[in-house]
Amino acid sequence: MESISKISSLLETARDLTLEAAQSAGSSRSFGGRAVIRDVPFLQVKKSLDSRHDREILEGLRKVISMMYRSKQCLPYFSSVIKNVASPNIEIKKLVYIYLLHYAESEPDLALLSINTIQKSLTDQNPQVRAMALRVMSGIRVPVISQIVSLAIKRGCGDMSPHVRKAAALAIPKCYKLDPNTLPQLFEYLSILLGDKQYYVVGSAVTAFLEVCPDRIDLIHKHYRPLIRKLVDMDEWGQLGLIRLMTVYARKCFPKRFTRLKRNESQGFYEDDAIEQDTGIPKEEVQVLDPDLELFLKACKPLLQSRNSAVVVAVVRAFLHLGTPVHLDTAIGPLVALLRSGQDLEQIVLYNIVSVCLLRPASFVPYTSHFFVRSSDAPEVLQLKIEILTLVFPHSDSQSKGLILSELEHFTKTSRNDLVRESVRAIGRCAQNDSRTSKRCLNLLLRQTSSEDGNLVAEALTVVRHLIQQDPPSHTTTVVRLAKNLDTMTNPEARASIIWLVGEFADTEGEDNIAPDVLRILAQGFADESEPAKLQIILLAAKVYIHHINRMQKSEMEGKTLRAQHGDEQDSLTEQDSSTKQDHPIAILWRYILLLARYDTSYDLRDRTRFYKSLLGDSTSIQLASLLLLAPKPVPHTPSPSEGRRGWLLGSASLVIGEEAGPGGLPGYEKLPDWVQAGQEPDSKVREEIPTKPQYGEKRDVPAGEKLDSALREKAVEKKLNGAGQVTNQMTLDDWLAEEAEEAEEESEDSTESEEDDDDDEEEEESDEEGSDTEETGPVENKDKTAQHG
């Protein structure tokens, strides 16, 4: 009978497997490359849900969930699905819970009917069922059950299974959103879960703490050091939450302290020289870290080897805002190593690298080769890489500088306009940041002015103009060289830049003053020029005419002094001066330019011409015109393109978006608090741990980090003991000789003692032999006596 029942059960199982395989094969058929999904009749699904067989119920639930995720109406099945919540089959429970979470808000009254069954599941023997029941109960967004959810969380906090306690921690934010009045109770639950021994429970508790009450730092004090020790063992999400929490905690609880230390410099041979040098050694400020803060930074250091890029960026953020430059230097290498990840992360990593490089560019000098542009880089990626090269350029050595400039020069010859433009601008920023290489950078840019690409020439001349403004007296010959290119240059922006530069050097004395000749040549083709060039020609004519008037006024002042000496020729000289003013070539050229611009089609050009004519037509306003047109220009400074992202937190979306995120960043962005003032921080005693002895028979879970520390301590103790025992390794030659002499004396003493011992042993052996003879005769006699009695 037993064999028949086994065979029947096997046949039933084989039948079920065959049906499931046939159904899965039918659902996987495709027509035209797309899966054919047929709508199942309502009565057929309802019949499956009301069946007594778990296989049919499970199949019906799968069909309902499939329709639910295809946005089909599944509310009519609510009562049939919910009644299966008490099924002992865990697969059925999972699907029922998924359906319940999706439609609980639509049918709150029917959802409340399943609460009692879910509460019973909280006492199930299977911890997976208990955790799932707690997760579902907290996910039912019905405010009436908020107290029931709170009690369920309380039960979960004391559960023996860590999976249930983790589910309780994740349920705390849901309970708070369901009813904020339960916050005092949730504080107690959070305090319990933050002190849990299991690191994955603590990670979920930290996440819940950040969502519910991130300002309640007092709950963290007594758990600070245990949390730090569990950091290495947590999962990535727990590590991200804990690093974020401890960064804020450190700013609020550890003041930023500095101390002045003397620099390490070579001292004199004699002590007097050293004392004299100490008096003149400058002192530098060094940040002093709190021991608890240093404990946190030390625990973060192993996370730089994490496979999760977000964890690495979070550690770099903690080192940047909390640690010393030494801590930050150790994190630069792992941060640069993230560039080897996929292209989807490369741009995000570069934004974070640029943000750090704006503050500490010298730390990236050893990694310069990682930022060279590849032909496959996207436009955004190449812009960020070129920006990093320009930030690192002033701090590099001469060889690296030459390599960077050669790389940028190579990019100016490519066919990609965006890469050419960024390379030219980068060369200008390199010359601006390092005056020692400005001459080479200027020569590189001047070579580009002969290119046939008008966009390249315009960008190069804009950068050249900025460089010339930094030191105008030393670039007179450069302006002459640029003016010679006006005959062959066709780009409007490039011609306008050169004409403006010529106007700035219109006050040059002697043969280097080429402004009148350039104006004369440009006046011939004024009608064929573009509007930007025409505006600069009008400005050039006004500057040349002002300088001419100023020179004439200066000559008049000198002439007055001469006429005072020769009063007879006063009338004839004044008539000659007035005639020379009107007939001078510059004055005639000025009137000719005004006449050409008067009939131009551009409104802006005609208005600008009338303004200059009225300003220079009156002799009383010449000084005002000089102040307006000949005023010294400020030296232009081109900031880094990502200068607007300075100050954003690493790893935030606001850092990637930049200025478009607004002054306060995207919604949800929170800045780091300022350092607490010295004297206002909490006492360090609040972070002392309360010693708790494990109960008898209780197994203590030791994190991997704690095991590693204990192993290192034991190894150090063994080294000390070995060093103490192995004295011979550190002995001198005299010690060796003395020890050999002592050993020789001991050997001689031992030999004499051994001889004496041998004599004694011989005497003892003789006595023992005599005694043995007597003992042998004694037993024999006794045996004879016993034989006689027998």
Short mmCIF file of N, CA and C in Angstrom, two decimals, residues 451-566:
data_model
loop_
_atom_site.label_atom_id
_atom_site.label_comp_id
_atom_site.label_asym_id
_atom_site.label_seq_id
_atom_site.Cartn_x
_atom_site.Cartn_y
_atom_site.Cartn_z
N SER A 451 45.36 79.86 -39.41
CA SER A 451 44.56 78.71 -39.81
C SER A 451 43.42 79.14 -40.72
N GLU A 452 42.91 78.20 -41.50
CA GLU A 452 41.80 78.47 -42.39
C GLU A 452 40.46 78.35 -41.67
N ASP A 453 40.48 77.78 -40.49
CA ASP A 453 39.25 77.65 -39.71
C ASP A 453 38.96 78.96 -39.00
N GLY A 454 37.86 79.60 -39.38
CA GLY A 454 37.53 80.90 -38.80
C GLY A 454 37.19 80.82 -37.33
N ASN A 455 36.50 79.74 -36.89
CA ASN A 455 36.15 79.61 -35.48
C ASN A 455 37.40 79.46 -34.62
N LEU A 456 38.37 78.70 -35.12
CA LEU A 456 39.62 78.53 -34.37
C LEU A 456 40.36 79.86 -34.26
N VAL A 457 40.40 80.62 -35.33
CA VAL A 457 41.10 81.91 -35.31
C VAL A 457 40.43 82.87 -34.34
N ALA A 458 39.08 82.89 -34.36
CA ALA A 458 38.34 83.80 -33.47
C ALA A 458 38.60 83.46 -32.01
N GLU A 459 38.56 82.15 -31.65
CA GLU A 459 38.82 81.75 -30.27
C GLU A 459 40.25 82.07 -29.87
N ALA A 460 41.20 81.82 -30.78
CA ALA A 460 42.60 82.10 -30.46
C ALA A 460 42.84 83.59 -30.24
N LEU A 461 42.23 84.44 -31.06
CA LEU A 461 42.44 85.88 -30.91
C LEU A 461 41.78 86.41 -29.64
N THR A 462 40.65 85.84 -29.27
CA THR A 462 40.03 86.25 -28.00
C THR A 462 40.95 85.96 -26.82
N VAL A 463 41.56 84.78 -26.84
CA VAL A 463 42.48 84.42 -25.76
C VAL A 463 43.75 85.27 -25.82
N VAL A 464 44.25 85.54 -27.03
CA VAL A 464 45.44 86.39 -27.19
C VAL A 464 45.16 87.79 -26.67
N ARG A 465 43.98 88.29 -26.93
CA ARG A 465 43.63 89.63 -26.43
C ARG A 465 43.67 89.67 -24.91
N HIS A 466 43.20 88.63 -24.25
CA HIS A 466 43.25 88.59 -22.79
C HIS A 466 44.68 88.53 -22.28
N LEU A 467 45.52 87.79 -22.98
CA LEU A 467 46.92 87.69 -22.55
C LEU A 467 47.66 89.01 -22.75
N ILE A 468 47.36 89.70 -23.84
CA ILE A 468 48.03 90.98 -24.10
C ILE A 468 47.62 92.02 -23.06
N GLN A 469 46.38 91.97 -22.61
CA GLN A 469 45.92 92.94 -21.62
C GLN A 469 46.60 92.77 -20.27
N GLN A 470 47.14 91.59 -20.01
CA GLN A 470 47.83 91.39 -18.74
C GLN A 470 49.14 92.16 -18.67
N ASP A 471 49.82 92.35 -19.81
CA ASP A 471 51.08 93.09 -19.84
C ASP A 471 51.18 93.81 -21.19
N PRO A 472 50.47 94.93 -21.36
CA PRO A 472 50.43 95.60 -22.67
C PRO A 472 51.79 96.10 -23.16
N PRO A 473 52.66 96.71 -22.35
CA PRO A 473 53.91 97.27 -22.91
C PRO A 473 54.80 96.25 -23.59
N SER A 474 54.75 95.01 -23.17
CA SER A 474 55.65 94.00 -23.74
C SER A 474 55.10 93.32 -24.98
N HIS A 475 53.92 93.73 -25.44
CA HIS A 475 53.28 93.04 -26.57
C HIS A 475 53.03 93.99 -27.74
N THR A 476 53.83 95.04 -27.88
CA THR A 476 53.63 95.97 -28.99
C THR A 476 53.90 95.29 -30.33
N THR A 477 54.99 94.54 -30.39
CA THR A 477 55.30 93.84 -31.64
C THR A 477 54.27 92.77 -31.97
N THR A 478 53.63 92.20 -30.94
CA THR A 478 52.59 91.20 -31.19
C THR A 478 51.39 91.82 -31.89
N VAL A 479 51.04 93.04 -31.49
CA VAL A 479 49.91 93.73 -32.13
C VAL A 479 50.24 94.05 -33.59
N VAL A 480 51.48 94.46 -33.84
CA VAL A 480 51.89 94.73 -35.23
C VAL A 480 51.79 93.45 -36.06
N ARG A 481 52.20 92.34 -35.48
CA ARG A 481 52.13 91.06 -36.20
C ARG A 481 50.68 90.69 -36.49
N LEU A 482 49.79 90.93 -35.56
CA LEU A 482 48.39 90.60 -35.78
C LEU A 482 47.75 91.51 -36.82
N ALA A 483 48.16 92.80 -36.83
CA ALA A 483 47.58 93.74 -37.79
C ALA A 483 47.92 93.36 -39.23
N LYS A 484 49.05 92.70 -39.43
CA LYS A 484 49.41 92.29 -40.77
C LYS A 484 48.50 91.18 -41.31
N ASN A 485 47.82 90.49 -40.41
CA ASN A 485 46.93 89.40 -40.84
C ASN A 485 45.55 89.89 -41.25
N LEU A 486 45.29 91.19 -41.13
CA LEU A 486 43.97 91.71 -41.50
C LEU A 486 43.69 91.55 -42.99
N ASP A 487 44.72 91.51 -43.80
CA ASP A 487 44.50 91.38 -45.25
C ASP A 487 43.95 90.00 -45.62
N THR A 488 44.32 88.97 -44.88
CA THR A 488 43.91 87.61 -45.22
C THR A 488 42.83 87.05 -44.31
N MET A 489 42.49 87.73 -43.23
CA MET A 489 41.54 87.21 -42.25
C MET A 489 40.12 87.58 -42.66
N THR A 490 39.23 86.62 -42.59
CA THR A 490 37.84 86.84 -43.04
C THR A 490 36.82 86.69 -41.93
N ASN A 491 37.17 86.07 -40.82
CA ASN A 491 36.20 85.86 -39.75
C ASN A 491 35.85 87.20 -39.10
N PRO A 492 34.56 87.55 -38.97
CA PRO A 492 34.18 88.86 -38.41
C PRO A 492 34.67 89.07 -36.98
N GLU A 493 34.51 88.04 -36.13
CA GLU A 493 34.92 88.19 -34.74
C GLU A 493 36.44 88.36 -34.63
N ALA A 494 37.18 87.64 -35.45
CA ALA A 494 38.64 87.75 -35.42
C ALA A 494 39.09 89.14 -35.87
N ARG A 495 38.49 89.68 -36.94
CA ARG A 495 38.86 91.03 -37.40
C ARG A 495 38.51 92.07 -36.36
N ALA A 496 37.36 91.88 -35.69
CA ALA A 496 36.96 92.84 -34.66
C ALA A 496 37.94 92.83 -33.48
N SER A 497 38.44 91.64 -33.10
CA SER A 497 39.39 91.55 -31.99
C SER A 497 40.70 92.26 -32.33
N ILE A 498 41.20 92.07 -33.56
CA ILE A 498 42.46 92.71 -33.95
C ILE A 498 42.30 94.23 -34.01
N ILE A 499 41.19 94.71 -34.56
CA ILE A 499 40.96 96.16 -34.64
C ILE A 499 40.88 96.76 -33.25
N TRP A 500 40.26 96.06 -32.31
CA TRP A 500 40.19 96.58 -30.93
C TRP A 500 41.57 96.67 -30.32
N LEU A 501 42.42 95.65 -30.56
CA LEU A 501 43.78 95.68 -30.03
C LEU A 501 44.59 96.84 -30.61
N VAL A 502 44.42 97.10 -31.91
CA VAL A 502 45.13 98.22 -32.53
C VAL A 502 44.70 99.53 -31.90
N GLY A 503 43.42 99.67 -31.58
CA GLY A 503 42.94 100.88 -30.92
C GLY A 503 43.50 101.07 -29.53
N GLU A 504 43.74 99.97 -28.81
CA GLU A 504 44.31 100.08 -27.47
C GLU A 504 45.75 100.57 -27.51
N PHE A 505 46.45 100.36 -28.63
CA PHE A 505 47.84 100.80 -28.76
C PHE A 505 47.95 102.03 -29.66
N ALA A 506 46.87 102.82 -29.75
CA ALA A 506 46.88 104.02 -30.61
C ALA A 506 47.69 105.16 -30.02
N ASP A 507 48.05 105.10 -28.74
CA ASP A 507 48.81 106.17 -28.11
C ASP A 507 50.32 105.92 -28.16
N THR A 508 50.74 104.89 -28.88
CA THR A 508 52.16 104.58 -28.96
C THR A 508 52.89 105.66 -29.75
N GLU A 509 54.06 106.04 -29.28
CA GLU A 509 54.86 107.06 -29.95
C GLU A 509 55.82 106.43 -30.94
N GLY A 510 56.12 107.14 -32.00
CA GLY A 510 57.14 106.71 -32.96
C GLY A 510 56.57 105.83 -34.05
N GLU A 511 57.44 104.99 -34.58
CA GLU A 511 57.07 104.16 -35.71
C GLU A 511 56.14 103.01 -35.34
N ASP A 512 56.07 102.65 -34.05
CA ASP A 512 55.21 101.54 -33.64
C ASP A 512 53.74 101.91 -33.65
N ASN A 513 53.43 103.17 -33.80
CA ASN A 513 52.02 103.60 -33.83
C ASN A 513 51.47 103.37 -35.25
N ILE A 514 50.82 102.23 -35.40
CA ILE A 514 50.29 101.86 -36.71
C ILE A 514 48.80 102.11 -36.81
N ALA A 515 48.19 102.69 -35.77
CA ALA A 515 46.74 102.84 -35.76
C ALA A 515 46.25 103.73 -36.91
N PRO A 516 46.85 104.91 -37.22
CA PRO A 516 46.33 105.72 -38.34
C PRO A 516 46.42 105.00 -39.68
N ASP A 517 47.51 104.29 -39.92
CA ASP A 517 47.63 103.57 -41.18
C ASP A 517 46.61 102.44 -41.29
N VAL A 518 46.40 101.72 -40.20
CA VAL A 518 45.39 100.65 -40.20
C VAL A 518 44.01 101.23 -40.45
N LEU A 519 43.73 102.38 -39.83
CA LEU A 519 42.42 103.02 -40.04
C LEU A 519 42.26 103.46 -41.50
N ARG A 520 43.32 103.96 -42.08
CA ARG A 520 43.25 104.39 -43.49
C ARG A 520 42.94 103.21 -44.41
N ILE A 521 43.58 102.08 -44.15
CA ILE A 521 43.35 100.89 -44.99
C ILE A 521 41.94 100.35 -44.80
N LEU A 522 41.46 100.34 -43.53
CA LEU A 522 40.12 99.81 -43.27
C LEU A 522 39.04 100.71 -43.83
N ALA A 523 39.31 101.99 -43.92
CA ALA A 523 38.29 102.91 -44.44
C ALA A 523 38.00 102.63 -45.92
N GLN A 524 38.96 102.11 -46.63
CA GLN A 524 38.75 101.84 -48.06
C GLN A 524 37.71 100.73 -48.28
N GLY A 525 37.72 99.72 -47.41
CA GLY A 525 36.74 98.64 -47.55
C GLY A 525 35.69 98.64 -46.47
N PHE A 526 35.33 99.83 -45.98
CA PHE A 526 34.38 99.94 -44.87
C PHE A 526 33.02 99.35 -45.25
N ALA A 527 32.58 99.55 -46.45
CA ALA A 527 31.24 99.09 -46.86
C ALA A 527 31.16 97.56 -46.89
N ASP A 528 32.27 96.89 -47.10
CA ASP A 528 32.26 95.43 -47.20
C ASP A 528 32.49 94.72 -45.86
N GLU A 529 32.74 95.48 -44.81
CA GLU A 529 33.00 94.87 -43.50
C GLU A 529 31.69 94.41 -42.85
N SER A 530 31.81 93.47 -41.90
CA SER A 530 30.66 93.03 -41.11
C SER A 530 30.35 94.06 -40.02
N GLU A 531 29.20 93.91 -39.42
CA GLU A 531 28.79 94.90 -38.42
C GLU A 531 29.71 94.93 -37.19
N PRO A 532 30.15 93.78 -36.63
CA PRO A 532 31.10 93.86 -35.51
C PRO A 532 32.38 94.57 -35.88
N ALA A 533 32.90 94.34 -37.10
CA ALA A 533 34.12 95.02 -37.52
C ALA A 533 33.88 96.51 -37.72
N LYS A 534 32.70 96.90 -38.27
CA LYS A 534 32.39 98.33 -38.46
C LYS A 534 32.33 99.05 -37.12
N LEU A 535 31.76 98.41 -36.11
CA LEU A 535 31.70 99.04 -34.79
C LEU A 535 33.10 99.28 -34.23
N GLN A 536 33.99 98.34 -34.43
CA GLN A 536 35.35 98.52 -33.94
C GLN A 536 36.12 99.55 -34.77
N ILE A 537 35.80 99.67 -36.07
CA ILE A 537 36.46 100.70 -36.90
C ILE A 537 36.04 102.09 -36.43
N ILE A 538 34.76 102.28 -36.11
CA ILE A 538 34.30 103.57 -35.58
C ILE A 538 35.00 103.88 -34.27
N LEU A 539 35.12 102.88 -33.39
CA LEU A 539 35.81 103.07 -32.12
C LEU A 539 37.28 103.39 -32.34
N LEU A 540 37.92 102.69 -33.28
CA LEU A 540 39.33 102.98 -33.59
C LEU A 540 39.50 104.40 -34.10
N ALA A 541 38.60 104.86 -34.98
CA ALA A 541 38.68 106.23 -35.49
C ALA A 541 38.53 107.25 -34.37
N ALA A 542 37.61 106.98 -33.43
CA ALA A 542 37.43 107.91 -32.31
C ALA A 542 38.68 107.96 -31.44
N LYS A 543 39.31 106.83 -31.17
CA LYS A 543 40.51 106.82 -30.34
C LYS A 543 41.67 107.53 -31.04
N VAL A 544 41.83 107.28 -32.33
CA VAL A 544 42.91 107.95 -33.06
C VAL A 544 42.69 109.46 -33.09
N TYR A 545 41.46 109.89 -33.27
CA TYR A 545 41.16 111.32 -33.32
C TYR A 545 41.37 111.96 -31.95
N ILE A 546 41.02 111.27 -30.85
CA ILE A 546 41.23 111.83 -29.50
C ILE A 546 42.71 112.01 -29.24
N HIS A 547 43.52 111.01 -29.59
CA HIS A 547 44.96 111.14 -29.39
C HIS A 547 45.51 112.29 -30.25
N HIS A 548 44.98 112.46 -31.44
CA HIS A 548 45.41 113.58 -32.27
C HIS A 548 45.06 114.91 -31.62
N ILE A 549 43.87 115.05 -31.09
CA ILE A 549 43.46 116.30 -30.42
C ILE A 549 44.32 116.54 -29.19
N ASN A 550 44.60 115.49 -28.42
CA ASN A 550 45.42 115.67 -27.23
C ASN A 550 46.83 116.13 -27.58
N ARG A 551 47.38 115.58 -28.68
CA ARG A 551 48.70 116.03 -29.10
C ARG A 551 48.67 117.48 -29.60
N MET A 552 47.60 117.85 -30.31
CA MET A 552 47.48 119.24 -30.78
C MET A 552 47.34 120.20 -29.60
N GLN A 553 46.57 119.81 -28.60
CA GLN A 553 46.44 120.68 -27.42
C GLN A 553 47.77 120.83 -26.70
N LYS A 554 48.52 119.76 -26.67
CA LYS A 554 49.83 119.84 -26.04
C LYS A 554 50.75 120.77 -26.82
N SER A 555 50.68 120.68 -28.14
CA SER A 555 51.50 121.59 -28.97
C SER A 555 51.03 123.03 -28.84
N GLU A 556 49.74 123.23 -28.66
CA GLU A 556 49.23 124.59 -28.46
C GLU A 556 49.76 125.20 -27.17
N MET A 557 49.80 124.37 -26.13
CA MET A 557 50.34 124.89 -24.87
C MET A 557 51.82 125.28 -25.03
N GLU A 558 52.53 124.47 -25.77
CA GLU A 558 53.93 124.84 -26.02
C GLU A 558 54.01 126.08 -26.91
N GLY A 559 53.07 126.20 -27.88
CA GLY A 559 53.08 127.38 -28.76
C GLY A 559 52.75 128.65 -28.02
N LYS A 560 51.88 128.55 -27.04
CA LYS A 560 51.53 129.75 -26.26
C LYS A 560 52.75 130.29 -25.52
N THR A 561 53.52 129.38 -25.01
CA THR A 561 54.73 129.86 -24.32
C THR A 561 55.69 130.54 -25.30
N LEU A 562 55.74 130.01 -26.53
CA LEU A 562 56.61 130.64 -27.52
C LEU A 562 56.03 131.99 -27.97
N ARG A 563 54.71 132.09 -28.15
CA ARG A 563 54.09 133.36 -28.58
C ARG A 563 54.22 134.42 -27.51
N ALA A 564 54.26 133.98 -26.26
CA ALA A 564 54.47 134.97 -25.20
C ALA A 564 55.84 135.62 -25.33
N GLN A 565 56.77 134.86 -25.86
CA GLN A 565 58.10 135.43 -26.06
C GLN A 565 58.17 136.27 -27.34
N HIS A 566 57.37 135.90 -28.40
CA HIS A 566 57.37 136.62 -29.67
C HIS A 566 55.96 137.13 -29.93
#
